[in-house]
mmCIF file of C-alpha atoms in Angstrom:
data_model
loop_
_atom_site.group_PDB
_atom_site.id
_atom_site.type_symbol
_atom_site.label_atom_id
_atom_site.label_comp_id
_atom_site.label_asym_id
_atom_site.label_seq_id
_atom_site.Cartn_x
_atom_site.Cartn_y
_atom_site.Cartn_z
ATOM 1 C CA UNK O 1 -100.051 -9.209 -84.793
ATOM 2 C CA UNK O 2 -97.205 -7.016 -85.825
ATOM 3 C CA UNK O 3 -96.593 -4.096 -83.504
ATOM 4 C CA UNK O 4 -93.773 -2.117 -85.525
ATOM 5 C CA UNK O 5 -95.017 0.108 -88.774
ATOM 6 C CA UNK O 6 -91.482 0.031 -91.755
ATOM 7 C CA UNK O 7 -89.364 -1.005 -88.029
ATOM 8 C CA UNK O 8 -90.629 1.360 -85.975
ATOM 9 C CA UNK O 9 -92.319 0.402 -82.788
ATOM 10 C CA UNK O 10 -96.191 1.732 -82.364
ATOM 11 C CA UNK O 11 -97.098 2.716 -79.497
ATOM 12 C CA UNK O 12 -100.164 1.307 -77.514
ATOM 13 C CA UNK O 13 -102.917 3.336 -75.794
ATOM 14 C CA UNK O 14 -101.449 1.940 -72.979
ATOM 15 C CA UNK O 15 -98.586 4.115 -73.177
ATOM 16 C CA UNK O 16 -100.202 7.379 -73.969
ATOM 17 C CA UNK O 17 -102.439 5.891 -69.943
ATOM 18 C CA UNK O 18 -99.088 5.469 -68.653
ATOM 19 C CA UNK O 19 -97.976 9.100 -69.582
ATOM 20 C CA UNK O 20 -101.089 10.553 -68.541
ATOM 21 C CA UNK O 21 -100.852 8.648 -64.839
ATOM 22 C CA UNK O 22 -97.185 9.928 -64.737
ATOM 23 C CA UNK O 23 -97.883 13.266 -65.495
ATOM 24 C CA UNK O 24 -100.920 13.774 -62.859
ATOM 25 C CA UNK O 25 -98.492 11.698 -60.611
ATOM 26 C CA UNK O 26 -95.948 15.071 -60.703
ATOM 27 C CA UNK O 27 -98.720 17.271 -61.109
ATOM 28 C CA UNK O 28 -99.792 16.329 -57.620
ATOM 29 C CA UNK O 29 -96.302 16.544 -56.620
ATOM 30 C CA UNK O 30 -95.740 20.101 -57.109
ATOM 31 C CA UNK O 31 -99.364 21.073 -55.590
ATOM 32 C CA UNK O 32 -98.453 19.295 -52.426
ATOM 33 C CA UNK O 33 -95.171 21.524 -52.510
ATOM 34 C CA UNK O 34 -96.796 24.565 -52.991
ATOM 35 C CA UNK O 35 -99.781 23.862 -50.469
ATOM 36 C CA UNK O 36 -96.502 22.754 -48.060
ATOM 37 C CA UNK O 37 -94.656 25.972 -49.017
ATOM 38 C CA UNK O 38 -98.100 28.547 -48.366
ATOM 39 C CA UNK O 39 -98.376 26.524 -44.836
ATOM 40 C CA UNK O 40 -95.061 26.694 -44.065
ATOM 41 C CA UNK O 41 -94.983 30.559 -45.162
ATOM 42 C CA UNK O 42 -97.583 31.662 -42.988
ATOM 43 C CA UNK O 43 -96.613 29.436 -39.810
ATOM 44 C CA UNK O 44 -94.595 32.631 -38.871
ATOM 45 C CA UNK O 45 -97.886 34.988 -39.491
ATOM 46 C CA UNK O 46 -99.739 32.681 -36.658
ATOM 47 C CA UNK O 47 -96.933 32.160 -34.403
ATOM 48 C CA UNK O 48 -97.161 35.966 -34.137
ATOM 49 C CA UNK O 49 -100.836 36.610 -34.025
ATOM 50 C CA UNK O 50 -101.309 35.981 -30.025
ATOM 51 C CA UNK O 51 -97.974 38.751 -28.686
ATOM 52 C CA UNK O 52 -99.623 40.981 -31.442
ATOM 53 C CA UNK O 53 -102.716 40.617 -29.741
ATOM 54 C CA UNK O 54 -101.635 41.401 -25.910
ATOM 55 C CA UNK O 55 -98.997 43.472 -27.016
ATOM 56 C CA UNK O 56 -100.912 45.713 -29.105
ATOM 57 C CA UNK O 57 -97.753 46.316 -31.382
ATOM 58 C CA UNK O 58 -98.706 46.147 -35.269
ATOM 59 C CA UNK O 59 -94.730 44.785 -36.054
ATOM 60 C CA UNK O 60 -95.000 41.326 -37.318
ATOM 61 C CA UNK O 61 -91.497 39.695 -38.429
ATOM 62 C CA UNK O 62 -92.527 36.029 -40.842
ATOM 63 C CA UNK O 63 -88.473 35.110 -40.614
ATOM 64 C CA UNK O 64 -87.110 32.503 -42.584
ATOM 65 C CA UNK O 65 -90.862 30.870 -42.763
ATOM 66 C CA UNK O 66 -91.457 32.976 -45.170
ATOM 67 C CA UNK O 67 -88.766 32.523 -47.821
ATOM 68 C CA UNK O 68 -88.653 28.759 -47.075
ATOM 69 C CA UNK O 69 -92.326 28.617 -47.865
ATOM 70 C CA UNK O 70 -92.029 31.025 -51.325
ATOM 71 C CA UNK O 71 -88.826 28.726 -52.175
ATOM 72 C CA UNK O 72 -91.344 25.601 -51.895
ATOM 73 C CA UNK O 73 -94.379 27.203 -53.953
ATOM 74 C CA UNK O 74 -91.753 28.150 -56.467
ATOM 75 C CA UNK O 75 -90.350 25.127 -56.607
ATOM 76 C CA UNK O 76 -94.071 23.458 -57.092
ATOM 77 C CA UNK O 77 -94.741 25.752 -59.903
ATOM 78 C CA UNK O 78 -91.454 24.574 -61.497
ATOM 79 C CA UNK O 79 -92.610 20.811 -61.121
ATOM 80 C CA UNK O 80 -95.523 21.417 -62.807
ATOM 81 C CA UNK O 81 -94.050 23.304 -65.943
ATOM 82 C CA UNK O 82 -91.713 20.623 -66.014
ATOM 83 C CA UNK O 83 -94.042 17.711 -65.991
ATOM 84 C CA UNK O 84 -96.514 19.619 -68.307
ATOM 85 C CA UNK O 85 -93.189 19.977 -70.607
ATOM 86 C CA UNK O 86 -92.179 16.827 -70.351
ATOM 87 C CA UNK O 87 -95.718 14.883 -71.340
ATOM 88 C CA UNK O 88 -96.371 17.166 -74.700
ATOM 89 C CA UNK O 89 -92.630 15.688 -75.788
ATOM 90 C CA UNK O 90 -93.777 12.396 -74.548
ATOM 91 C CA UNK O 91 -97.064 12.374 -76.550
ATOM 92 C CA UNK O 92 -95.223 13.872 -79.936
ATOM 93 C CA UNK O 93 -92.611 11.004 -79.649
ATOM 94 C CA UNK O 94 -95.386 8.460 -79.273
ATOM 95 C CA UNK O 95 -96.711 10.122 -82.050
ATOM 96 C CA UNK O 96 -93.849 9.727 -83.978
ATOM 97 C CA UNK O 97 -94.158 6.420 -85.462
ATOM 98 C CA UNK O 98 -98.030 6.054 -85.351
ATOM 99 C CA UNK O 99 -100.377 5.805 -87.718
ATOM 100 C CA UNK O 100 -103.320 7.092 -85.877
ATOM 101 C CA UNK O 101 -102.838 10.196 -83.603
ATOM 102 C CA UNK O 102 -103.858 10.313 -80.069
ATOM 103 C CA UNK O 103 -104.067 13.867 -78.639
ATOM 104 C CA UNK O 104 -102.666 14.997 -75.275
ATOM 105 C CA UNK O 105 -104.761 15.403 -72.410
ATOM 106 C CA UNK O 106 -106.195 18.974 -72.598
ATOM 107 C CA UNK O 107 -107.684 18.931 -69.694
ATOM 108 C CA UNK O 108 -104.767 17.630 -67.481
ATOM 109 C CA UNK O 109 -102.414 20.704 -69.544
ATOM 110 C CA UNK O 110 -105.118 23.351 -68.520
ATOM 111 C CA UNK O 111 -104.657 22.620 -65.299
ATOM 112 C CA UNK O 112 -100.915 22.297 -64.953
ATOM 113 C CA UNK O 113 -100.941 25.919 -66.730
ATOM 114 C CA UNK O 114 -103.750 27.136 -63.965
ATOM 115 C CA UNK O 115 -101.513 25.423 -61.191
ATOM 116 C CA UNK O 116 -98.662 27.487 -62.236
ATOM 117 C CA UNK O 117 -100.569 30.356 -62.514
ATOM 118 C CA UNK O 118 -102.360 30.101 -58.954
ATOM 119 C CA UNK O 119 -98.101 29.327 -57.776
ATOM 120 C CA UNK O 120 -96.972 32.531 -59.149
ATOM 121 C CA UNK O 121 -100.198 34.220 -57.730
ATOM 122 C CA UNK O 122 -98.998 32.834 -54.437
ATOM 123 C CA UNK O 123 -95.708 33.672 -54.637
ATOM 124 C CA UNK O 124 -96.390 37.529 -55.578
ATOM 125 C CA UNK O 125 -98.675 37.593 -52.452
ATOM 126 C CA UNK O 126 -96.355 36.118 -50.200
ATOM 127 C CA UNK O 127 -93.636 38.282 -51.220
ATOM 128 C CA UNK O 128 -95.282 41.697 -51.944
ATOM 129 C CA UNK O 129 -98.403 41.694 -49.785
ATOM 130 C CA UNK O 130 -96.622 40.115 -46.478
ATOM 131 C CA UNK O 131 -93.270 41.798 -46.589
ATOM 132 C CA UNK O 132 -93.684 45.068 -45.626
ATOM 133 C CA UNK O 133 -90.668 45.638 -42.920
ATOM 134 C CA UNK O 134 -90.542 49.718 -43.462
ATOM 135 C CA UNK O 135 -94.061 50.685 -43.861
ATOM 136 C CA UNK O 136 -94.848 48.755 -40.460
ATOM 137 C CA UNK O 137 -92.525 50.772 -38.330
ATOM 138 C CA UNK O 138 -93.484 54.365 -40.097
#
């Protein structure tokens, strides 16, 4: 059986499986960051929820939690552009030499582009909706 079409080799399905496992493999990746980075974010938020309580003071300061956590989520949402990135190139340079075209994984892109979107969703809310440090102390 001769695997190469005029000396070029053709890809397998195989390696369009092994593309498709690598890509979920990062897309995972950067949803554990950003799940890590909207924990880590609001760790400051509950470490502050019991003096707020007895205190009865409304001033709630997140610290570094917070930036540490919106660096993570935006770091997620940049793994998953990447990866999504990176597999469409794969899939057109597999489909370089072949004779018949296999298609990328819609579904896996749709929700590498919802992932991002649900990141930068998180981000804005982290950073717009949480840190408020002059309207608290009017």
């Amino acid at each position: 059986m001769d695997t190469s079409i005029k000396g070029k080799p053709v890809a397998d399905l195989r390696d369009y499986l092994a593309g498709e496992r690598t890509f979920l493999a990062w897309l995972r990746t950067g949803i554990a960051l950003m799940g890590f980075g909207f924990v880590a974010a609001h760790f400051g938020l509950f470490a502050d929820e019991l003096p707020i309580m007895h205190h009865g003071t409304g001033v709630q300061n997140h610290g570094a939690s917070l930036w540490f956590g919106t660096a993570l989520i935006v770091i997620g949402v940049a793994v998953n552009l990447f990866s999504a990135r990176r597999y469409m190139h794969l899939v057109s340079e597999l489909n370089g030499g072949q004779l018949v075209h296999r298609f990328l994984s819609k579904e896996a892109v749709i929700l590498a582009v919802v992932l991002v979107l649900l990141g930068i969703s998180m981000t804005a809310y982290l950073t717009l909706v949480l840190v408020q440090p002059d309207a608290l102390h009017t």
